[in-house]
Coordinates of C-alpha atoms and ligand atoms in Angstrom, one line a residue:
X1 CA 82.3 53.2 147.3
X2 CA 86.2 52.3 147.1
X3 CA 88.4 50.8 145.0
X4 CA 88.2 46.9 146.6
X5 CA 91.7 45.9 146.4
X6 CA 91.5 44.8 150.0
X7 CA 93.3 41.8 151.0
X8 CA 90.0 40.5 152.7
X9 CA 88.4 40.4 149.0
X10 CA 91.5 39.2 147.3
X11 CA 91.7 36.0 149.4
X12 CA 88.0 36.0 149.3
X13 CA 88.2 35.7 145.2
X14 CA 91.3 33.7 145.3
X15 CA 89.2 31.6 147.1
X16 CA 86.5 31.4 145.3
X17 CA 87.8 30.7 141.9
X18 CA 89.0 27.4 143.6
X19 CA 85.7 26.9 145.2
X20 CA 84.7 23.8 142.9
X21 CA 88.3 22.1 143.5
X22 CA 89.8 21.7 146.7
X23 CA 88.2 24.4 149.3
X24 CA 85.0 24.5 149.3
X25 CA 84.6 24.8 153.2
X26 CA 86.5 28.1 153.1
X27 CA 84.6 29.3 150.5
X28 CA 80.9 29.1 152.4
X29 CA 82.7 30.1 155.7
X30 CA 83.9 33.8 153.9
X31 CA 80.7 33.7 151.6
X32 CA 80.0 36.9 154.0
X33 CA 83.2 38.4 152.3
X34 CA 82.0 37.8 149.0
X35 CA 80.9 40.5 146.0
X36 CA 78.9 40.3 143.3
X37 CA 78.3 43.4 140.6
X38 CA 75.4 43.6 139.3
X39 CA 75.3 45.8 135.9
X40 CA 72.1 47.4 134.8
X41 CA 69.4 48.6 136.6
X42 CA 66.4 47.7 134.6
X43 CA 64.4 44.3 134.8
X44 CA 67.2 41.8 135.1
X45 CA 69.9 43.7 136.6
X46 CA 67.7 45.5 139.4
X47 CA 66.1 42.2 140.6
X48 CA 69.4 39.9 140.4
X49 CA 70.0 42.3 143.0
X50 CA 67.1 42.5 145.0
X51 CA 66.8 38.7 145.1
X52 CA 70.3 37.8 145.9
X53 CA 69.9 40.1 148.8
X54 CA 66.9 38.3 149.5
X55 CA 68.7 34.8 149.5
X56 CA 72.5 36.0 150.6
X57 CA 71.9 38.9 153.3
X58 CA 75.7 38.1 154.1
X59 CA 77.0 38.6 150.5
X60 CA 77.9 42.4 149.3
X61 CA 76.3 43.4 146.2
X62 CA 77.0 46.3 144.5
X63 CA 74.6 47.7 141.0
X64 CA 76.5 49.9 138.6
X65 CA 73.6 51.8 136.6
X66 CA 74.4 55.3 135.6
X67 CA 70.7 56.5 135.5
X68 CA 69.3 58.0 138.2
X69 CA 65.7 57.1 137.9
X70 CA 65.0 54.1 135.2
X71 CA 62.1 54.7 132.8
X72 CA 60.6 51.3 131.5
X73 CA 59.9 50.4 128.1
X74 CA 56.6 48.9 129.4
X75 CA 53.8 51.5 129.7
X76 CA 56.2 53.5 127.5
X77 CA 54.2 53.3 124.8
X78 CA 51.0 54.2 127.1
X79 CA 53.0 57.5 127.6
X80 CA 53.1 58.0 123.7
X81 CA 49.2 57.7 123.7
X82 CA 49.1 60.4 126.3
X83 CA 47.4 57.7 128.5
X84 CA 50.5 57.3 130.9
X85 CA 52.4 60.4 132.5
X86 CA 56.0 60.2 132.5
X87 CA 56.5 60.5 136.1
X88 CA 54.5 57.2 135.8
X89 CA 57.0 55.0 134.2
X90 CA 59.8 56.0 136.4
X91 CA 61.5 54.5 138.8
X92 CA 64.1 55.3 141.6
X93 CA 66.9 53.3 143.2
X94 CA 65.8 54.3 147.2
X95 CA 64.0 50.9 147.3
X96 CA 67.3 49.2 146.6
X97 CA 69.3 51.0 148.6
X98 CA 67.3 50.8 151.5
X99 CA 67.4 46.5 150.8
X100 CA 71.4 47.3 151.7
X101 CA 72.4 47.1 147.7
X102 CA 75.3 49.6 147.0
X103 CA 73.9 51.8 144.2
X104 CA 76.7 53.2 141.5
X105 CA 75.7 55.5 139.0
X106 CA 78.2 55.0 136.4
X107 CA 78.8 53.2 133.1
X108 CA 80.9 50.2 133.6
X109 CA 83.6 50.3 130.9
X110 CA 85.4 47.3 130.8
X111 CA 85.5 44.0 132.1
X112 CA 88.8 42.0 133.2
X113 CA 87.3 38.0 133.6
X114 CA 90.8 36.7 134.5
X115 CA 91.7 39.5 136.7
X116 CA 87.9 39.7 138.4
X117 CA 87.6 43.4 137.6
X118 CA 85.2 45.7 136.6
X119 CA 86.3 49.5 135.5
X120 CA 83.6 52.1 135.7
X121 CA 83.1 55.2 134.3
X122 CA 84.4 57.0 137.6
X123 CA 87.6 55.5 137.1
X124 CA 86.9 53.1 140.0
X125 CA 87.5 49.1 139.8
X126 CA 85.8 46.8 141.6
X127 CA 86.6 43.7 142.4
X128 CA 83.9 41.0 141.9
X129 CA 83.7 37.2 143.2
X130 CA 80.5 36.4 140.7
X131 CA 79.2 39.5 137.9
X132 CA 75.8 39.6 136.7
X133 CA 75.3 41.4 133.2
X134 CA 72.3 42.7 132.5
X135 CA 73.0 45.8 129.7
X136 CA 70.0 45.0 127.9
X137 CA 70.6 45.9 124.1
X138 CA 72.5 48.1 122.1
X139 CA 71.1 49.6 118.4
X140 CA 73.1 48.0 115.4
X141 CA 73.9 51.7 114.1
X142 CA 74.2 51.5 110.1
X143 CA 72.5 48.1 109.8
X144 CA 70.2 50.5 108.1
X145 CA 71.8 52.3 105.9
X146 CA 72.3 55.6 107.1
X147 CA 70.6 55.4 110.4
X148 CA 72.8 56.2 113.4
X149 CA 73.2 57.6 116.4
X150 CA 72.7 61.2 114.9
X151 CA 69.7 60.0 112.5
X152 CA 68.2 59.0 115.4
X153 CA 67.6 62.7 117.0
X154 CA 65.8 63.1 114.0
X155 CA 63.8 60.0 113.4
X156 CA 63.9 57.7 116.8
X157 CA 63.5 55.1 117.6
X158 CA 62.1 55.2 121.5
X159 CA 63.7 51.8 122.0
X160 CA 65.1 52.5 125.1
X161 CA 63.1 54.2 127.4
X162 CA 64.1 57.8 128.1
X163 CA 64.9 61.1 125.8
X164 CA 64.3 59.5 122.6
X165 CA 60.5 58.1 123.9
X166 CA 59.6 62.4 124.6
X167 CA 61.6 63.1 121.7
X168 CA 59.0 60.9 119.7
X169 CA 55.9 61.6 121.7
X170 CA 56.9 65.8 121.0
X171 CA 57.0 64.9 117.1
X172 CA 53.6 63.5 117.5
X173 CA 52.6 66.4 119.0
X174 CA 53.7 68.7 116.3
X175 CA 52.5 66.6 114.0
X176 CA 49.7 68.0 111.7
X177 CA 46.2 66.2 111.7
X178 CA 46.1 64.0 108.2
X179 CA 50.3 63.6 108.1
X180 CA 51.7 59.9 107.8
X181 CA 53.4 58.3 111.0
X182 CA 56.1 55.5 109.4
X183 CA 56.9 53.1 111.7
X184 CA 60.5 50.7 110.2
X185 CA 60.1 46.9 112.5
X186 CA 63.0 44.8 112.7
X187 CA 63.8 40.9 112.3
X188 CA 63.6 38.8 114.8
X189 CA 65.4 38.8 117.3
X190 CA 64.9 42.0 118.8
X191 CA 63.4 43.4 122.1
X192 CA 59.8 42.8 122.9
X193 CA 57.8 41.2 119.8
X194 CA 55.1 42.6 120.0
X195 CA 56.3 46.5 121.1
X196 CA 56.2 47.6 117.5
X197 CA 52.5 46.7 117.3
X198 CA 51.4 47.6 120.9
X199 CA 52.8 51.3 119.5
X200 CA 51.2 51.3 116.4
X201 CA 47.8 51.0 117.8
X202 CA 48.7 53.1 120.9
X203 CA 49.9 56.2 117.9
X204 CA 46.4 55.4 116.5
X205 CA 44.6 55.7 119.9
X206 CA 46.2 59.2 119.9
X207 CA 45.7 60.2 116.2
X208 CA 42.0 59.1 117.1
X209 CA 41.4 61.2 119.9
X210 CA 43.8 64.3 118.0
X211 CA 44.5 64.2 114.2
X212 CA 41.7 61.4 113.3
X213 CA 42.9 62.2 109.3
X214 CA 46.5 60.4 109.7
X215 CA 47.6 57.6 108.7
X216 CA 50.1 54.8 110.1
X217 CA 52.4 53.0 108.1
X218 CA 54.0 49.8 109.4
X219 CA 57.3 48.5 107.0
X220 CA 58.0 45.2 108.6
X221 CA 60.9 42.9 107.8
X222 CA 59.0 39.8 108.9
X223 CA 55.8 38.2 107.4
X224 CA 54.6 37.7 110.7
X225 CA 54.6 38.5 114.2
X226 CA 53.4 38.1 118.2
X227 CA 50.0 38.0 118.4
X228 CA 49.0 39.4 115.1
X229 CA 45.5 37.8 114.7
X230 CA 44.8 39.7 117.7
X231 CA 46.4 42.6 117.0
X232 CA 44.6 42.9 113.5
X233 CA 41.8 42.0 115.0
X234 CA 42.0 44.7 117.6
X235 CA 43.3 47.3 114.9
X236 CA 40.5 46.6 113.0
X237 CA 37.9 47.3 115.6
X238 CA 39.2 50.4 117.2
X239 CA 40.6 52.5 114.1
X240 CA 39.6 50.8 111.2
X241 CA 41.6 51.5 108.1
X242 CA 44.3 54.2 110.1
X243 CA 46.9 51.6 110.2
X244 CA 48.5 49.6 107.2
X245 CA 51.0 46.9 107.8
X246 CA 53.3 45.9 105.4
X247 CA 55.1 42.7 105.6
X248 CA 58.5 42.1 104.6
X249 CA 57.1 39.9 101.2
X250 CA 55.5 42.9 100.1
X251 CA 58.3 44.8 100.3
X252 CA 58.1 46.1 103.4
X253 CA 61.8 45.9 104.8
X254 CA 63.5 49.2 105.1
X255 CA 67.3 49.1 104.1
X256 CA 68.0 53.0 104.0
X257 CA 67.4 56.2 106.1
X258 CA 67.5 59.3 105.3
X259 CA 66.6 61.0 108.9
X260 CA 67.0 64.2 107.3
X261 CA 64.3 64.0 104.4
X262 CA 62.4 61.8 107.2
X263 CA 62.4 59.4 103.9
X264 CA 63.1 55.8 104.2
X265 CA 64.0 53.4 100.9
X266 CA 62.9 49.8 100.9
X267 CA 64.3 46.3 99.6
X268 CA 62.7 46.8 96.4
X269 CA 63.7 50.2 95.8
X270 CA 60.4 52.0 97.1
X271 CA 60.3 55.2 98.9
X272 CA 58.0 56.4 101.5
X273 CA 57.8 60.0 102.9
X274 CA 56.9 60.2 106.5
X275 CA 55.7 63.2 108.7
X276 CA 57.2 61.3 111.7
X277 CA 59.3 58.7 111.3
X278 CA 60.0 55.9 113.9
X279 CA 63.0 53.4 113.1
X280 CA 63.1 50.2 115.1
X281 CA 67.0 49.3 114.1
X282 CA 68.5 45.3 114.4
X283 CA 69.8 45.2 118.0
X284 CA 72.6 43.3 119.8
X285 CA 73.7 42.8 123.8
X286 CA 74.5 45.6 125.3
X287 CA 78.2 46.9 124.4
X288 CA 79.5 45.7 127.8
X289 CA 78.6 42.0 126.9
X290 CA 81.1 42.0 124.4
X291 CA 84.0 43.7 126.5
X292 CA 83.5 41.0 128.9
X293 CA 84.0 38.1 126.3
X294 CA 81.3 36.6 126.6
X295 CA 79.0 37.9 123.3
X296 CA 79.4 35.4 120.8
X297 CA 79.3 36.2 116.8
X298 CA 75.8 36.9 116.6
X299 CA 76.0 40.1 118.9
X300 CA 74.4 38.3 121.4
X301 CA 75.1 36.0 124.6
X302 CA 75.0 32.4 124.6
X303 CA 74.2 30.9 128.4
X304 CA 73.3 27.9 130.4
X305 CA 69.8 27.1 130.3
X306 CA 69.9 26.2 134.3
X307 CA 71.8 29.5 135.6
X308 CA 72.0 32.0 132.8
X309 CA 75.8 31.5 133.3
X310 CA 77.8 32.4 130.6
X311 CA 78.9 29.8 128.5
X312 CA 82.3 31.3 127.7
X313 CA 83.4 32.8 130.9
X314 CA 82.9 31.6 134.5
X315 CA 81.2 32.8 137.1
X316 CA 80.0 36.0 134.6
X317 CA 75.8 35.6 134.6
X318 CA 74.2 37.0 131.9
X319 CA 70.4 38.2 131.7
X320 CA 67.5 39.6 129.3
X321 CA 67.5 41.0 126.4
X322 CA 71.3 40.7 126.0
X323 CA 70.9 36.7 126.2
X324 CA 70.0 33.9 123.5
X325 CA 67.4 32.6 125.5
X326 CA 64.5 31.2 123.1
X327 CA 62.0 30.3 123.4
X328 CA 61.8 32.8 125.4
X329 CA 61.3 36.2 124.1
X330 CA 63.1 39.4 125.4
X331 CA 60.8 40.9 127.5
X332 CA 61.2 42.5 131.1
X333 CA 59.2 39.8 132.7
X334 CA 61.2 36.9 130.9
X335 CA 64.5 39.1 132.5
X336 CA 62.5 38.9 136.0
X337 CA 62.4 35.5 136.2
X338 CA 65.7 34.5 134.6
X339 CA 67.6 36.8 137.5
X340 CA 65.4 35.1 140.5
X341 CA 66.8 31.9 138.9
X342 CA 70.5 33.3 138.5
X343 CA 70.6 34.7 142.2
X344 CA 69.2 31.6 143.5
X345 CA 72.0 29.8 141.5
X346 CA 74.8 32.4 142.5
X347 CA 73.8 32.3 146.5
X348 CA 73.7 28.6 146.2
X349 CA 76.6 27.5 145.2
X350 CA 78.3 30.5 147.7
X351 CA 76.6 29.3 150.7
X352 CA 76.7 26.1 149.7
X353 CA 73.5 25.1 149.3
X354 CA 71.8 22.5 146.8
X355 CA 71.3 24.2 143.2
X356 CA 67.1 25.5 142.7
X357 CA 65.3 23.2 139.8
X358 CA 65.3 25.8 137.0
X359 CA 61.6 26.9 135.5
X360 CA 61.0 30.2 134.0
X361 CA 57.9 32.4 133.0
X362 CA 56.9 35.1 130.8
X363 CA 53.7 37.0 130.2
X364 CA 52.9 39.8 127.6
X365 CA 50.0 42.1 127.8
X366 CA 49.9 44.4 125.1
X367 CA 47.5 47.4 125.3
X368 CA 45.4 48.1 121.7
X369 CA 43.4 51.0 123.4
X370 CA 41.7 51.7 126.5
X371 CA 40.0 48.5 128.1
X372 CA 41.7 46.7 125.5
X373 CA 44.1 44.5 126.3
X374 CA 45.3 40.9 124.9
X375 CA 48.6 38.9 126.2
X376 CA 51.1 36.0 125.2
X377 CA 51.7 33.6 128.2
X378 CA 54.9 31.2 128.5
X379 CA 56.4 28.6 131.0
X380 CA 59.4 27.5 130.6
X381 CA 61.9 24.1 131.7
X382 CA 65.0 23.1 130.5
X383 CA 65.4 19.7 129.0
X384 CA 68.9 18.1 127.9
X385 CA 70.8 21.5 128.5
X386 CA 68.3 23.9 126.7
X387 CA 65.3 26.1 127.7
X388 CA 62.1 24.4 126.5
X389 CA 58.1 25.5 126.5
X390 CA 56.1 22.5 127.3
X391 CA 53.5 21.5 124.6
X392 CA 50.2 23.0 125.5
X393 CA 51.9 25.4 128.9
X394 CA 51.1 28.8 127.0
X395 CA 49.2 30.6 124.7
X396 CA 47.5 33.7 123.6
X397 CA 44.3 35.5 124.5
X398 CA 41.3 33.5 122.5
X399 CA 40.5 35.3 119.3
X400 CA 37.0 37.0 119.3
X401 CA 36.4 37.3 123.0
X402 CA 34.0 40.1 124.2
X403 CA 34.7 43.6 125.7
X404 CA 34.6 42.2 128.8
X405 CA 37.4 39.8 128.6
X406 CA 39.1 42.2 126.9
X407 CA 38.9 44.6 129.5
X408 CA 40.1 42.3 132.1
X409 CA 43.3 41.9 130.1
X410 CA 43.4 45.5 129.7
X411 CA 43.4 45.9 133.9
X412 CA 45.8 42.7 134.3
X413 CA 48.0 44.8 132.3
X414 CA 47.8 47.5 134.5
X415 CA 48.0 45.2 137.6
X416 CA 51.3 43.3 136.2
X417 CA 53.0 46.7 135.7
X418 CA 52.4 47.8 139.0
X419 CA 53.0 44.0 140.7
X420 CA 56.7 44.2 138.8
X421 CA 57.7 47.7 139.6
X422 CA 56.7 47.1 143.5
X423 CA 58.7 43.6 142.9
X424 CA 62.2 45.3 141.6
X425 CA 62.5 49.2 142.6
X426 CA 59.3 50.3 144.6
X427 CA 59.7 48.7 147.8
Ligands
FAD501 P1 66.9 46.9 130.6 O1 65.7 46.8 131.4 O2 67.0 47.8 129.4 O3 68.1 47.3 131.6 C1 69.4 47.6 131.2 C2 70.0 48.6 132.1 O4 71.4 48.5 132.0 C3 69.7 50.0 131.7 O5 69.2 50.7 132.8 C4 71.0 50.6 131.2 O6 71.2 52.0 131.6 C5 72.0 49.7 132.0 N1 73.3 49.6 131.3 C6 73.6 49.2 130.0 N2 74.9 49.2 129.8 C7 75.5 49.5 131.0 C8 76.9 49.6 131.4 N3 77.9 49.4 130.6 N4 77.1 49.9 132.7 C9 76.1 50.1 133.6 N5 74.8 50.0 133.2 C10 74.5 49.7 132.0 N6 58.6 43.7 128.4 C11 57.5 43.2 129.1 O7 57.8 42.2 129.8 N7 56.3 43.7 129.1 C12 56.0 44.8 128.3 O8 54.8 45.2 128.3 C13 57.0 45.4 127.5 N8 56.7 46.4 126.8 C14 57.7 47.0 126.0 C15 57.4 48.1 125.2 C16 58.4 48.7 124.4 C17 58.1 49.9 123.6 C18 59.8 48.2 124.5 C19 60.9 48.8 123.7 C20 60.1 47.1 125.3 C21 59.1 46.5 126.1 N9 59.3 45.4 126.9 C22 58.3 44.8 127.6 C23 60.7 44.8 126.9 C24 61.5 45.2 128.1 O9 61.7 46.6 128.1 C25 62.9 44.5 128.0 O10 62.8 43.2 127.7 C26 63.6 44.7 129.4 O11 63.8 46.0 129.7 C27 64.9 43.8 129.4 O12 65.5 43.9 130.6 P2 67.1 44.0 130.7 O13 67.5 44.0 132.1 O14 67.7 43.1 129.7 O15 67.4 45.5 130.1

């Protein structure tokens, strides 16, 4: 990679920020000169990628990621139950590279919109003619009182799929049979509703099968959340009384850490002692969103409905987690499909061809224990400038189906990990 200052991709740009007005001819014709950076490498940046490709084999692409391999949250908690092996959730870049996507490993530091420039890490800058963002989220450090980034090698969260996830699954470990596993759950919204859950009854699974005398404590700052009939339901029937969930009415919102003392405080001034202590901090985009401009007050990005195009700065898509998409919920399939939908929009409209009819999907299959699976299933339209679920399009998993059905979930599960990962990197 080289710094792209060359006059081919300055006229190219020039161009293209005039697209819409007078040149629009040019712009298709050198649509083979054009570049788009793609940052992150995980659900929405990696398949932006891989699609545009797909649509645009002229355009260049470029992916700035600074991992190596990406580790997905999905089946991460499967790892903590010691039914997934790391190796297992990881993913290399070979597939993408091999598509003819220039792979980066580096941070990307800093975005200039009205100069087109990206500065990495490497001290490169690149020039872009459309950027995708997709940083996924960044903890609100101190939102709880005293949990940060150094609180966190002590009590982690495992939000983001890497050290902190082993770090977690080693506490476990070295846990002793009949200690107390405090789990802290954010508001809404935060990634993946129903994770918190999934890993409570994926820490019981392993107590069951290892320290059967411990407990799990859930300290929620909602009174309700995805799926939770079903979740209770499933709790109920697999580990009985193991795991207590305490809603944010009962006092069950955390507002202090003390990583140290593995002790956390609550709104009401209660204390609880943990053994291992798992904090699920408030989130925001991904730090890179808001260098860019285009994260609004609430730490998050707004977008169009039909593109995932920023709605403060031009030609800068955004995707995932770091978005205000609802209905949809942040999840890596919701990411999937919104990055199909911006690279269809982004080699449109440089090749000049009619815009796609936006629709988006999500499915969640969340894993209670082995053979046990139940899901949330969304589709997704956009209606007057927003996204919209049509009455009656989704739904959960019925509420006292039989092993059977539950073990087809459980499989589907397995199946839509494997269909996704082949979809972005393992190809
Ligand atoms: P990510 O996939 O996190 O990708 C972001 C990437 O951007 C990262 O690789 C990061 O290194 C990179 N990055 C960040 N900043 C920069 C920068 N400045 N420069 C360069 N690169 C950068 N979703 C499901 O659909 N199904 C599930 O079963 C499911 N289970 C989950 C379980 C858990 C425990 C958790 C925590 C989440 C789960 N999710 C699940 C949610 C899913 O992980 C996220 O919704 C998804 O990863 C969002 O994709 P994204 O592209 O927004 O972010």
């Amino acid at each position: 990679m080289s710094v792209s200052f060359t006059r081919r991709n300055i006229l190219s740009g020039a161009a293209a920020g005039l697209s819409s007005l007078v040149l629009p001819s040019l712009v298709h014709a050198q649509a083979g000169a054009a570049h788009v950076v793609v940052v992150g490498g995980g659900f929405g940046g990696a398949t932006a990628a891989r699609y545009l490709r797909l649509h645009a084999p002229q355009v260049r692409i470029t992916l700035i990621e600074p991992e190596k391999r990406f580790y997905t949250c999905p089946f991460s908690n499967m790892y903590l139950a010691g039914l997934r092996s790391w190796d297992s959730i990881g993913h290399s870049f070979d597939g993408l590279r091999a598509a003819g996507i220039e792979v980066v490993h580096a941070l990307a530091e800093n975005v200039d919109a009205s100069t087109r420039t990206i500065k990495l890490s490497t001290g490169q800058t690149l020039r872009w003619d459309r950027l995708v963002l997709s940083p996924g989220v960044d903890m609100r450090w101190n939102a709880l009182e005293g949990y940060d980034a150094a609180a966190a090698e002590l009590a982690p969260h495992a939000w983001k799929a890497g050290e902190q996830t082993r770090l977690l699954r080693r506490q476990l470990e070295t846990m002793p049979d009949g200690g107390i596993f405090v789990m802290a759950i954010p508001e809404n919204p935060f990634r993946c509703p129903p994770g918190p859950y999934e890993r409570a009854a994926m820490v019981a699974h392993y107590f069951k099968q290892h320290k059967p005398r411990s407990k799990i404590l859930l300290l929620d700052a909602k009174d309700n959340f995805s799926k939770q009939a079903l979740f209770q339901q499933g709790w109920k029937a697999l580990y009985g009384d193991m795991i207590e969930w305490v809603k944010q009415s009962d006092d069950g919102q955390v507002m202090r850490v003390d990583a140290k003392a593995l002790e956390v405080e609550t709104a009401f001034g209660t204390r609880h002692k943990a053994n291992v202590l798992n904090v699920i901090p408030p989130q925001k985009a991904g730090f890179i969103a808001e260098r860019a401009g285009v994260a609004n007050a609430s730490g998050w990005v707004p977008v169009k409905a039909d593109s995932f195009e920023s709605t403060q700065v031009k030609d800068i898509f955004v995707l995932g987690d770091a978005t205000i998409a609802a209905p949809m919920p942040k999840s890596g399939f919701a990411a999937n499909t919104q990055a199909k939908m911006a690279a269809a929009v982004i080699a449109a409209d440089l090749l000049g061809r009619d815009k796609p009819v936006p629709s988006y999907a999500n499915t969640c299959y969340s894993l209670i224990g082995p053979g046990y699976g139940i899901s949330v299933a969304g589709v997704y339209r956009t209606e007057n400038g927003k996204i919209v679920e049509p009455a009656g399009s989704g739904g959960v998993s019925p509420l006292d189906s039989n092993a059977a059905y539950r073990a087809s979930e459980a499989r589907y599960g397995e199946a839509w990990y494997a269909a996704m990962s082949a979809d972005i990197w393992d190809r």
